[in-house]
mmCIF file of C-alpha atoms in Angstrom:
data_model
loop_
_atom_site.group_PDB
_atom_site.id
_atom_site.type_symbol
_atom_site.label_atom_id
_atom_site.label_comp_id
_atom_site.label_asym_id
_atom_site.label_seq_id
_atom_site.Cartn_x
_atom_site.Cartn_y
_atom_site.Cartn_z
ATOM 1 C CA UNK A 3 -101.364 -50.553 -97.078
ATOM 2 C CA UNK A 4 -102.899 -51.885 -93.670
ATOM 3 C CA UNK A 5 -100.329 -54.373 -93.543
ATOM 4 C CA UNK A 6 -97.589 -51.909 -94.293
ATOM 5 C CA UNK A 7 -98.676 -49.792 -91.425
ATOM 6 C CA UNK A 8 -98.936 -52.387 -88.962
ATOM 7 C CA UNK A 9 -95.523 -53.497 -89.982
ATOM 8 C CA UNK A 10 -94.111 -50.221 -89.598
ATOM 9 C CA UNK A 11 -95.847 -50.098 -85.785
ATOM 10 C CA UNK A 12 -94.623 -52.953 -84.917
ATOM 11 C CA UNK A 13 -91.062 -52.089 -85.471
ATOM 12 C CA UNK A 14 -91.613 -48.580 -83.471
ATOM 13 C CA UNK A 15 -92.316 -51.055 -80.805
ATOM 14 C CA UNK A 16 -89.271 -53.112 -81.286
ATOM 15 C CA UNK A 17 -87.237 -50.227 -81.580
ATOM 16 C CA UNK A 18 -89.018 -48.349 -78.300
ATOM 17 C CA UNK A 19 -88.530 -52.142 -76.501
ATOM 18 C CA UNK A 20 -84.656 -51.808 -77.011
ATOM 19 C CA UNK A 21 -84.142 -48.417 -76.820
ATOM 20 C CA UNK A 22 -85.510 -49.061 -73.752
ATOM 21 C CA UNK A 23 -83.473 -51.970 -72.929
ATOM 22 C CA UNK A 24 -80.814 -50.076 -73.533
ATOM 23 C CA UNK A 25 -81.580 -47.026 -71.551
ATOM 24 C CA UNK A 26 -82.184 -49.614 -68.334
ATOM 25 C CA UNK A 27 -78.976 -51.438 -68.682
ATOM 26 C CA UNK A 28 -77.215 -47.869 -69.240
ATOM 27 C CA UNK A 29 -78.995 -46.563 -66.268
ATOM 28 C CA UNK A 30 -78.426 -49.532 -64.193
ATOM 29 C CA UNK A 31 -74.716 -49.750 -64.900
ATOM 30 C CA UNK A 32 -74.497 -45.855 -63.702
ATOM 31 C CA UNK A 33 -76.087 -46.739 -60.545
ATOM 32 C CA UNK A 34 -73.971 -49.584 -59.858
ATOM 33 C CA UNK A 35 -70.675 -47.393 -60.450
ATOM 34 C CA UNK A 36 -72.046 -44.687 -58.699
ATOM 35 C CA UNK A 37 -73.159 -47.486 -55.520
ATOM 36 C CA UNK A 38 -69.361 -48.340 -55.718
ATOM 37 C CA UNK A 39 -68.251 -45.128 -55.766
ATOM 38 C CA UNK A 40 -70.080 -44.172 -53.015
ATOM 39 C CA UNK A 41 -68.600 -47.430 -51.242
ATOM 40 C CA UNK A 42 -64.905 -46.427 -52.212
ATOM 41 C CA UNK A 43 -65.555 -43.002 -50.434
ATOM 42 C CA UNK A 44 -65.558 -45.337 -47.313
ATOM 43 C CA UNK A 45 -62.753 -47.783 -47.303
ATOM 44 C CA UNK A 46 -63.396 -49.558 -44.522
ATOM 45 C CA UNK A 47 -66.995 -50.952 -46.221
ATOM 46 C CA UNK A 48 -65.462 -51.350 -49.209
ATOM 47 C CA UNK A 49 -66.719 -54.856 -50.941
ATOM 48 C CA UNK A 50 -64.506 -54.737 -54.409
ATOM 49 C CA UNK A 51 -62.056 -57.122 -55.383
ATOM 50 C CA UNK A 52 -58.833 -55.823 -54.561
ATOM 51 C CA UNK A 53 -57.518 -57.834 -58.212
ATOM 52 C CA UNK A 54 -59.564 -55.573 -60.248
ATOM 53 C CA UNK A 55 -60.276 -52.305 -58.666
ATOM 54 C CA UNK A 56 -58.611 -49.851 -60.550
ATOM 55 C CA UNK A 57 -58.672 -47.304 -57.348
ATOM 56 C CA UNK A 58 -56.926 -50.120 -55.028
ATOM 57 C CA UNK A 59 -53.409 -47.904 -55.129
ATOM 58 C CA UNK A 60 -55.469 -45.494 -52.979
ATOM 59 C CA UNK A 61 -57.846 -47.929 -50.949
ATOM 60 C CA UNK A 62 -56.816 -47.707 -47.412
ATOM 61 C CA UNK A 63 -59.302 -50.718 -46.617
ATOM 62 C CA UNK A 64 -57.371 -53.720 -44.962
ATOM 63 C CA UNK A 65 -57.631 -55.891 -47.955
ATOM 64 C CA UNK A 66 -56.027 -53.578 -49.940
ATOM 65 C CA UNK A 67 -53.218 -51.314 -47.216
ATOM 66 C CA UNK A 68 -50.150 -53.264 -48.674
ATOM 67 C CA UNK A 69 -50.943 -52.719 -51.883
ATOM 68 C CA UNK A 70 -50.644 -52.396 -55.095
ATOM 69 C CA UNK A 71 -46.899 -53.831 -53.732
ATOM 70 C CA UNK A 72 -47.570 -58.256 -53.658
ATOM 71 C CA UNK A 73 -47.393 -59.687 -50.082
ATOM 72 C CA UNK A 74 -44.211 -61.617 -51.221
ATOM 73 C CA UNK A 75 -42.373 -58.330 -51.969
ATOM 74 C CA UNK A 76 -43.230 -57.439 -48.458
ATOM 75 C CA UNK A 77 -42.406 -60.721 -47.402
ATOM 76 C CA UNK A 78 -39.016 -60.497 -48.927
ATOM 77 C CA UNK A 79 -38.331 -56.512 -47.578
ATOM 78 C CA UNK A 80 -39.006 -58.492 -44.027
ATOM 79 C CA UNK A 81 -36.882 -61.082 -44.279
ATOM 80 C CA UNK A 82 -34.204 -58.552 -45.293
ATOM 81 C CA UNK A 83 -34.411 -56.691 -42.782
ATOM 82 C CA UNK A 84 -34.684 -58.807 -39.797
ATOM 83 C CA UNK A 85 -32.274 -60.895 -41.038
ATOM 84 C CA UNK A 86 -29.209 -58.002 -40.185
ATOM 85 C CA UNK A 87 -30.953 -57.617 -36.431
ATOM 86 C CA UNK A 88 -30.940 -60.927 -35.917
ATOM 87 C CA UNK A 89 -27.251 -61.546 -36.451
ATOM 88 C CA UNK A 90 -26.561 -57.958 -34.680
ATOM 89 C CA UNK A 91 -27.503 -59.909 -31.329
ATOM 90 C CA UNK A 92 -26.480 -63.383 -31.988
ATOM 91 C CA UNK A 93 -23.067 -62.309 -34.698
ATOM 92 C CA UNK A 94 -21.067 -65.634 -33.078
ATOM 93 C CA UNK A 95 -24.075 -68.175 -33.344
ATOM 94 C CA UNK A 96 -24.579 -67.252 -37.174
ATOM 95 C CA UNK A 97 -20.752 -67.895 -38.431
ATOM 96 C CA UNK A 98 -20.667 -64.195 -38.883
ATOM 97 C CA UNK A 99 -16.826 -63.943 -39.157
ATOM 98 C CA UNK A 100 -16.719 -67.406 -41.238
ATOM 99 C CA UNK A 101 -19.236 -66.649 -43.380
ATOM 100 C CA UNK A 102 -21.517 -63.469 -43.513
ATOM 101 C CA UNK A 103 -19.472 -60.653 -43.383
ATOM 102 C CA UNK A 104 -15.516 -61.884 -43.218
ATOM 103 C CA UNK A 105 -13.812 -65.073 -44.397
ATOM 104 C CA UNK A 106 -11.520 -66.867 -41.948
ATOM 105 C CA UNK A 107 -8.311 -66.158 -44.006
ATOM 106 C CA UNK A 108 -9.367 -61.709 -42.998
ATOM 107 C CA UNK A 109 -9.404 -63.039 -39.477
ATOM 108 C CA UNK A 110 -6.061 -63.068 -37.596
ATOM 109 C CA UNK A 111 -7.849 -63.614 -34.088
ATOM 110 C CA UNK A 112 -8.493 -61.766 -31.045
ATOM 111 C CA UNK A 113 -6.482 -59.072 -29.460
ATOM 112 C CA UNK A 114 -4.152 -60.251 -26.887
ATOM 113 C CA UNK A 115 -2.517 -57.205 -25.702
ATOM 114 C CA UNK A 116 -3.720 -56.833 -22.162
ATOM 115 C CA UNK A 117 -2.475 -53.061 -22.269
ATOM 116 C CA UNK A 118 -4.119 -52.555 -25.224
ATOM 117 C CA UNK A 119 -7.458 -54.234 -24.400
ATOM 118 C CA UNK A 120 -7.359 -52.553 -21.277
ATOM 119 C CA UNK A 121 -7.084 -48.922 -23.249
ATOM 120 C CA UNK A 122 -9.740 -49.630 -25.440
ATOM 121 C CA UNK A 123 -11.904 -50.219 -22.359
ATOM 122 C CA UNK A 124 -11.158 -47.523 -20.589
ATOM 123 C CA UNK A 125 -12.267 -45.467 -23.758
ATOM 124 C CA UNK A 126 -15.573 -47.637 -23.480
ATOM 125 C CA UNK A 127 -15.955 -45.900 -20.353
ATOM 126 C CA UNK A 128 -15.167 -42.707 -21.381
ATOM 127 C CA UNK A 129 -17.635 -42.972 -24.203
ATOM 128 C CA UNK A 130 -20.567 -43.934 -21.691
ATOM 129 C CA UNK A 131 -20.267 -47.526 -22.840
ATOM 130 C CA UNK A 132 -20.484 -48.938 -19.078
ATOM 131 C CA UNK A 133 -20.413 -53.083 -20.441
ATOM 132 C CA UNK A 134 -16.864 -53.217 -21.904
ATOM 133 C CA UNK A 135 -16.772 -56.699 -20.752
ATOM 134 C CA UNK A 136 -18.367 -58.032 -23.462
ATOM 135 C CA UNK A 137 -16.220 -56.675 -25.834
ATOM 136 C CA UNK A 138 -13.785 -58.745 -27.710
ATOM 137 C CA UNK A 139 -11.162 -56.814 -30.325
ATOM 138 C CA UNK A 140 -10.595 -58.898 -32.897
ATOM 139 C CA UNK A 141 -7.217 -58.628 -35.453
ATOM 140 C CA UNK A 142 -8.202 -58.470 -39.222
ATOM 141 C CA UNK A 143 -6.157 -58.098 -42.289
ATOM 142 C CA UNK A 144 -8.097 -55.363 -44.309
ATOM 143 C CA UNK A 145 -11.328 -55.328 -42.773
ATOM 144 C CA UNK A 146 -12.442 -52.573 -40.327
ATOM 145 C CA UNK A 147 -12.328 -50.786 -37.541
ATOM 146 C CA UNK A 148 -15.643 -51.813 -37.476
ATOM 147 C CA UNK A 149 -18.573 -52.117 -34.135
ATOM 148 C CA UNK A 150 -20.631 -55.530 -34.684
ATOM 149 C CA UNK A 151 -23.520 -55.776 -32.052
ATOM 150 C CA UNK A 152 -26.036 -54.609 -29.708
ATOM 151 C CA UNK A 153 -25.639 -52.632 -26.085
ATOM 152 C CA UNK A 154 -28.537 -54.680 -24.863
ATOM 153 C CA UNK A 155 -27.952 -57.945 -25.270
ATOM 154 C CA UNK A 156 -25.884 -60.030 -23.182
ATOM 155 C CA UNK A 157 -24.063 -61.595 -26.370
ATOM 156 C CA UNK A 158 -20.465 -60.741 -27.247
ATOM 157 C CA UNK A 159 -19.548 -57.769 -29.405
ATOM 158 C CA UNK A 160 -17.415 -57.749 -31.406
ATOM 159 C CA UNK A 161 -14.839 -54.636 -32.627
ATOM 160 C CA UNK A 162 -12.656 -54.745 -35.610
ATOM 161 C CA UNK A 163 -9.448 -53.042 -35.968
ATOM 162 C CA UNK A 164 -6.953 -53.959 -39.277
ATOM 163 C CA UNK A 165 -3.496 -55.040 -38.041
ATOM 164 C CA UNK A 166 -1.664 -52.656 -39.923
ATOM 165 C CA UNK A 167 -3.436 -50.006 -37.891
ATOM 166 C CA UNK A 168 -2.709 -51.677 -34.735
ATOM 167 C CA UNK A 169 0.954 -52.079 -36.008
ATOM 168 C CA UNK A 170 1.277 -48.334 -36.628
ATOM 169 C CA UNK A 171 -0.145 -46.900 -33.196
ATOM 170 C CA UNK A 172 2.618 -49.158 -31.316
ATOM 171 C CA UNK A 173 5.368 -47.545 -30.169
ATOM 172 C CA UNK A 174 7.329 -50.794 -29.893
ATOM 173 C CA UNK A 175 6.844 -52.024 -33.496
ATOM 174 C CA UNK A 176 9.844 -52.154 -35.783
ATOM 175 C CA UNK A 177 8.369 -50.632 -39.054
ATOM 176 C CA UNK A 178 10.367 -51.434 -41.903
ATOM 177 C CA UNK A 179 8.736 -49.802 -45.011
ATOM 178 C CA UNK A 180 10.352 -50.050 -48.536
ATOM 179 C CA UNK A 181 9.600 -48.161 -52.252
ATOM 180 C CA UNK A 182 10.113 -50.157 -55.337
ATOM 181 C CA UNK A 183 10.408 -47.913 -58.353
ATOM 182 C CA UNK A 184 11.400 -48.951 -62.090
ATOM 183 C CA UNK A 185 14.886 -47.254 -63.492
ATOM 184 C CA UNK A 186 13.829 -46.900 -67.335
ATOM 185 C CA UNK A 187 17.541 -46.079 -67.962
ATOM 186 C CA UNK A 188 19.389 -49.240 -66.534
ATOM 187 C CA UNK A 189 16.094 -51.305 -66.888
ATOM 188 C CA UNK A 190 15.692 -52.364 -63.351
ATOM 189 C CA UNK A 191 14.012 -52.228 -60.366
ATOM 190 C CA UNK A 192 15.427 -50.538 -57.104
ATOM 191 C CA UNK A 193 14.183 -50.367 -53.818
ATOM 192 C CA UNK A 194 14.765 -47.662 -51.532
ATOM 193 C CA UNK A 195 13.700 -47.596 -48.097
ATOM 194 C CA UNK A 196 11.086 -45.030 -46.796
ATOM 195 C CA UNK A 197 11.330 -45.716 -42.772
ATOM 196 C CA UNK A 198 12.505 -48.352 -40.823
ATOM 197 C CA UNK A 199 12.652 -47.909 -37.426
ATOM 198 C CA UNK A 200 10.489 -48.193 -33.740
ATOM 199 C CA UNK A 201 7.080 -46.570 -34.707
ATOM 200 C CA UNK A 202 7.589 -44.141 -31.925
ATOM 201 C CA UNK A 203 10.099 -42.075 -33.925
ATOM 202 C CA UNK A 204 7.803 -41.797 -36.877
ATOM 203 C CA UNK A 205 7.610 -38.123 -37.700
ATOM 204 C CA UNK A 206 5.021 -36.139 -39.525
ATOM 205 C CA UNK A 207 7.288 -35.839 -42.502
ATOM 206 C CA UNK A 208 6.928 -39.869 -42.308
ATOM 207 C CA UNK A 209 3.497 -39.944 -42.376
ATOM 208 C CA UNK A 210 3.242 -38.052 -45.484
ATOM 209 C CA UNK A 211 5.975 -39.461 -46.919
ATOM 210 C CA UNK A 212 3.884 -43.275 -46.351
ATOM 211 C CA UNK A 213 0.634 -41.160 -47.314
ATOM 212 C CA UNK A 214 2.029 -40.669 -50.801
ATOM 213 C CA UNK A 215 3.517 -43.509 -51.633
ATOM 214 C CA UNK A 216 1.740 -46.149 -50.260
ATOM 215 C CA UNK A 217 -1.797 -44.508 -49.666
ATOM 216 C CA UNK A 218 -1.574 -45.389 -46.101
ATOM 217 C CA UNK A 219 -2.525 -43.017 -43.437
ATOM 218 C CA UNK A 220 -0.490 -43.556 -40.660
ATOM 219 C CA UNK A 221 -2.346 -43.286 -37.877
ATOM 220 C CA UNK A 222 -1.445 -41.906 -34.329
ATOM 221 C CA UNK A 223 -2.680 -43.365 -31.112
ATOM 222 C CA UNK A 224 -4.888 -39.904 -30.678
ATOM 223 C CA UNK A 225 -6.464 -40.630 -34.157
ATOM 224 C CA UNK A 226 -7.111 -44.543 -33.211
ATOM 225 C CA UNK A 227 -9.075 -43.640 -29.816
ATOM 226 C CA UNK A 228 -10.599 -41.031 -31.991
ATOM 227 C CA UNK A 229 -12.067 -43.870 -34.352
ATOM 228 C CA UNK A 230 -12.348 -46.336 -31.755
ATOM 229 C CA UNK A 231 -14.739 -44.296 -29.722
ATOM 230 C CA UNK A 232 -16.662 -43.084 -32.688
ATOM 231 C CA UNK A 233 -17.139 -47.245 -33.403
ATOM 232 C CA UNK A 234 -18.122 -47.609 -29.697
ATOM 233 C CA UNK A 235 -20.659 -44.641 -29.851
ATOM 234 C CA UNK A 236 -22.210 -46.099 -32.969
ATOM 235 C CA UNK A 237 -22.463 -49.475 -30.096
ATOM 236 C CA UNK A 238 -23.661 -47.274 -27.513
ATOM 237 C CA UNK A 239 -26.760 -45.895 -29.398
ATOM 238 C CA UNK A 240 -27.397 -48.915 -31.017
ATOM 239 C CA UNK A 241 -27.341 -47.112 -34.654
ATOM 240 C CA UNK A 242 -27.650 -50.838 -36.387
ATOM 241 C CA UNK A 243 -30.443 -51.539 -35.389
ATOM 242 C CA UNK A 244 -31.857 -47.944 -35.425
ATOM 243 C CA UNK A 245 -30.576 -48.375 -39.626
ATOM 244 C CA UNK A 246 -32.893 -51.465 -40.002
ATOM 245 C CA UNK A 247 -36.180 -49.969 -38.257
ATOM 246 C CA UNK A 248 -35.367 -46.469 -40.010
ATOM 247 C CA UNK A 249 -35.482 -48.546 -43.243
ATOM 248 C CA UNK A 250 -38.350 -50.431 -42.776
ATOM 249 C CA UNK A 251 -40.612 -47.598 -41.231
ATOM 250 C CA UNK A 252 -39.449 -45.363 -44.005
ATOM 251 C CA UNK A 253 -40.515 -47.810 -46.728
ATOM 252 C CA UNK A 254 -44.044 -48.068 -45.128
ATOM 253 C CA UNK A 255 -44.591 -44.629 -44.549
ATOM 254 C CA UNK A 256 -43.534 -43.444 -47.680
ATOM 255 C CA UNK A 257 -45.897 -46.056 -49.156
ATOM 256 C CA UNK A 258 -48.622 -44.956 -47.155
ATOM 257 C CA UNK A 259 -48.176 -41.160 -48.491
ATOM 258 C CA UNK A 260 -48.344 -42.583 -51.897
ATOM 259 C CA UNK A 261 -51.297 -43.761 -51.629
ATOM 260 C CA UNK A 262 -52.860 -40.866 -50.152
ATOM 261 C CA UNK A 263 -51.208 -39.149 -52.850
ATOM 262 C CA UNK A 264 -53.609 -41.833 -55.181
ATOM 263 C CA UNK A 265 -56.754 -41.348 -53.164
ATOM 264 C CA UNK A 266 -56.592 -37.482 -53.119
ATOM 265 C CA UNK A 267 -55.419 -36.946 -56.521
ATOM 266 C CA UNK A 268 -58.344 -39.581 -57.914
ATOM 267 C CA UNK A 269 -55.400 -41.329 -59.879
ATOM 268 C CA UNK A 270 -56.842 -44.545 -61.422
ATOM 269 C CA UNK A 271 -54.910 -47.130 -63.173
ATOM 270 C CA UNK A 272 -55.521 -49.413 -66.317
ATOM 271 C CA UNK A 273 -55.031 -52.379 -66.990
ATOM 272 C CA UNK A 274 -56.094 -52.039 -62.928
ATOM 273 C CA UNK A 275 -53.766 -53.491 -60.257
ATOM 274 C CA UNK A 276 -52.370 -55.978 -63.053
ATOM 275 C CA UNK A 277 -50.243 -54.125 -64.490
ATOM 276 C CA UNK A 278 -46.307 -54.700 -64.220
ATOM 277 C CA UNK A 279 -45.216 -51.094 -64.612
ATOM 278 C CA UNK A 280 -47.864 -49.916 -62.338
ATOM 279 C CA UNK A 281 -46.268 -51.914 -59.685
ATOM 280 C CA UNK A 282 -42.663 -51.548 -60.375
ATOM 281 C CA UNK A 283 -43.569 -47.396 -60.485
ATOM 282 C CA UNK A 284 -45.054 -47.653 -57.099
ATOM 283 C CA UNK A 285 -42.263 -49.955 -55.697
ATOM 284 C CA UNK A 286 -39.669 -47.582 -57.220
ATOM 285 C CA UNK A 287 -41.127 -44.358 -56.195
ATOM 286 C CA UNK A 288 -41.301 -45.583 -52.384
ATOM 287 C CA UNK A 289 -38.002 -47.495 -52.781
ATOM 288 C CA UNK A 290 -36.593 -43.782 -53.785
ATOM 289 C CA UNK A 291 -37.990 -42.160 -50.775
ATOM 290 C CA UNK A 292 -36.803 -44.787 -48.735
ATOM 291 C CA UNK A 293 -33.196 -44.589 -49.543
ATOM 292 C CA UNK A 294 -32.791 -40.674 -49.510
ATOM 293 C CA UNK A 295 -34.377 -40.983 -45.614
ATOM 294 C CA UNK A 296 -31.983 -44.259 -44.932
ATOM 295 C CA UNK A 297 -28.924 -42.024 -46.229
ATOM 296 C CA UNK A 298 -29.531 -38.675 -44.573
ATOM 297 C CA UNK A 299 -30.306 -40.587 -41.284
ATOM 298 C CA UNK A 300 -27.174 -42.818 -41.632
ATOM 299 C CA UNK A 301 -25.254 -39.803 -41.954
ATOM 300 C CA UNK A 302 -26.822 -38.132 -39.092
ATOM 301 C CA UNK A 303 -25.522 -41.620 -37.109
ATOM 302 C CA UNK A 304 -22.005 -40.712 -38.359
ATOM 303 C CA UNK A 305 -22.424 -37.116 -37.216
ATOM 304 C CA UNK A 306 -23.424 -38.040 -33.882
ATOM 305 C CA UNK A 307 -20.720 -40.742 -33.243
ATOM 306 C CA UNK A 308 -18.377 -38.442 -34.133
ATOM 307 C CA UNK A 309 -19.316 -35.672 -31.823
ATOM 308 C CA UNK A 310 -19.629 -38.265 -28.973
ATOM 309 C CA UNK A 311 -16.177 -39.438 -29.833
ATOM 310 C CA UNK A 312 -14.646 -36.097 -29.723
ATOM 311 C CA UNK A 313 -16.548 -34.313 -26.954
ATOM 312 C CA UNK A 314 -16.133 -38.034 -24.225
ATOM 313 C CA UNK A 315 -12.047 -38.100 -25.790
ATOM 314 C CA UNK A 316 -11.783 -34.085 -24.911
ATOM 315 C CA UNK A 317 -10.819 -33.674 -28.470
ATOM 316 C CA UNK A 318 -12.982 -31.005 -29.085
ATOM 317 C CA UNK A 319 -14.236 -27.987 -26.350
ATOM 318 C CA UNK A 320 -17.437 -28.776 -24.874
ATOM 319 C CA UNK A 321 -19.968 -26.545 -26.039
#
């Protein structure tokens, strides 16, 4: 019986021993998170490791301001970016009509219509674009019209107008347009011509009449100063490389409010930062954002080149 009862003490002991044990390490792991905790509350003395912090998507400590998003992706967005301003100030050094954004066969060359030229720089003027000099029209097939470069710079920009639409706003050109439909009754083809003569007796009843059966718009030499000014104000405020800084602020920003959104809302994440979906979530969400602000601001670019076109061309009454 004696030995029974010391037995039995000495397993109350035991027992006491690791509940108490247990108790400690219990207690001692709820004072560690709540010392970390209390650190997170500060982010600048923050000492976790950004790779397995579950509250890094709201951490605004330095270690941890670019993410959850990897330094490569940001890296990458970057490169991307800078890439399109660099070429907007040097387009001839980087091949940009051989390579980047037209092929040589698009290319027909450069404008050699002194009148013209001449024209288009006085509507440089007109627009408030005072360094026409520097401007070289160049003849393309398809492509354009189209403004390539920066006011600033002392490097050439470049304007692109299609030929067609040069062809169509001169009063001299012979236009010789023909229709080829398909008789289903004597199974052939037969052409019948829609206008051939000088484009200066094109009337409006022409213009339709190329409208609908060739798609075409038919331009007149109002319309072409119209567009040509509207490319030279897009020049004249420098709207491509407003685009690229528009993008790339908007992506930051928008991932800074997300992770605001993070911290205030106490959102946590697990399997912590590791996770693929948590990342390509928070790259989405701010890629979202980004792209509804780069759209409404390009098209508040478009607005404003074409006021400055109309209002500098008298097209419109001044307000």
């Amino acid at each position: 019986m004696e030995l029974f009862k010391h037995r039995h003490e000495k397993y109350n002991i035991v027992n006491k021993y690791k509940y108490s044990s247990r108790m400690n390490k219990d207690v001692n792991e709820k004072l560690e998170e709540e010392k970390m905790e209390e650190s997170h509350t500060n982010d600048k003395d923050c000492f976790r490791d950004c790779n397995t912090c579950p509250d890094v998507g709201g951490c605004f400590n330095k270690r941890a301001i670019l993410q959850p998003i990897n330094k490569w992706v940001w890296t990458i967005l970057g490169i991307t970016l800078t890439f399109p301003i660099i070429i907007l100030i040097f387009p001839k050094q980087f091949n940009l009509f051989d390579r980047l954004y037209l092929s040589k066969q698009d290319i027909i060359g450069e404008l050699e219509d002194e009148e013209r030229i001449q024209h288009f720089k006085d509507i440089c003027e007109r627009i408030g674009f005072k360094e026409s000099e520097k401007i070289k029209f160049m003849i393309t097939k398809d492509n354009g019209p189209t403004a390539i470069g920066i006011s600033f710079t002392k490097q050439h920009i470049y304007v692109l107008i299609p030929e067609n639409i040069l062809n169509v706003t001169n009063d001299n050109y012979f236009l010789h347009l023909t229709n080829t439909t398909y008789d289903e009754e004597d199974q052939i083809e037969k052409k019948s011509v829609v206008f051939s003569d000088y484009v200066e007796n094109l009337t409006e009843d022409d213009r339709l009449k190329i409208l609908e059966d060739f798609g075409f718009i038919a331009l007149t030499k109002q319309e072409l100063d119209y567009i040509i000014g509207h490319e030279i104000a897009h020049l004249l405020k420098n709207h491509g490389l407003q685009t690229s800084l528009v993008i790339l602020l908007s992506f930051f920003s928008s991932h800074i409010c997300t992770k605001y959104y993070y911290k205030i809302n106490k959102i946590r994440f697990l399997p912590l930062r590791h996770s693929t979906f948590y990342k390509i979530g928070h790259i989405l969400t701010t890629a979202s954002i980004t792209t509804l602000i780069s759209f409404c601001y390009s098209w508040f670019e478009e607005m404003q080149a074409d006021l400055i076109s109309a209002k500098r061309l008298n097209l419109i009454e001044p307000s």
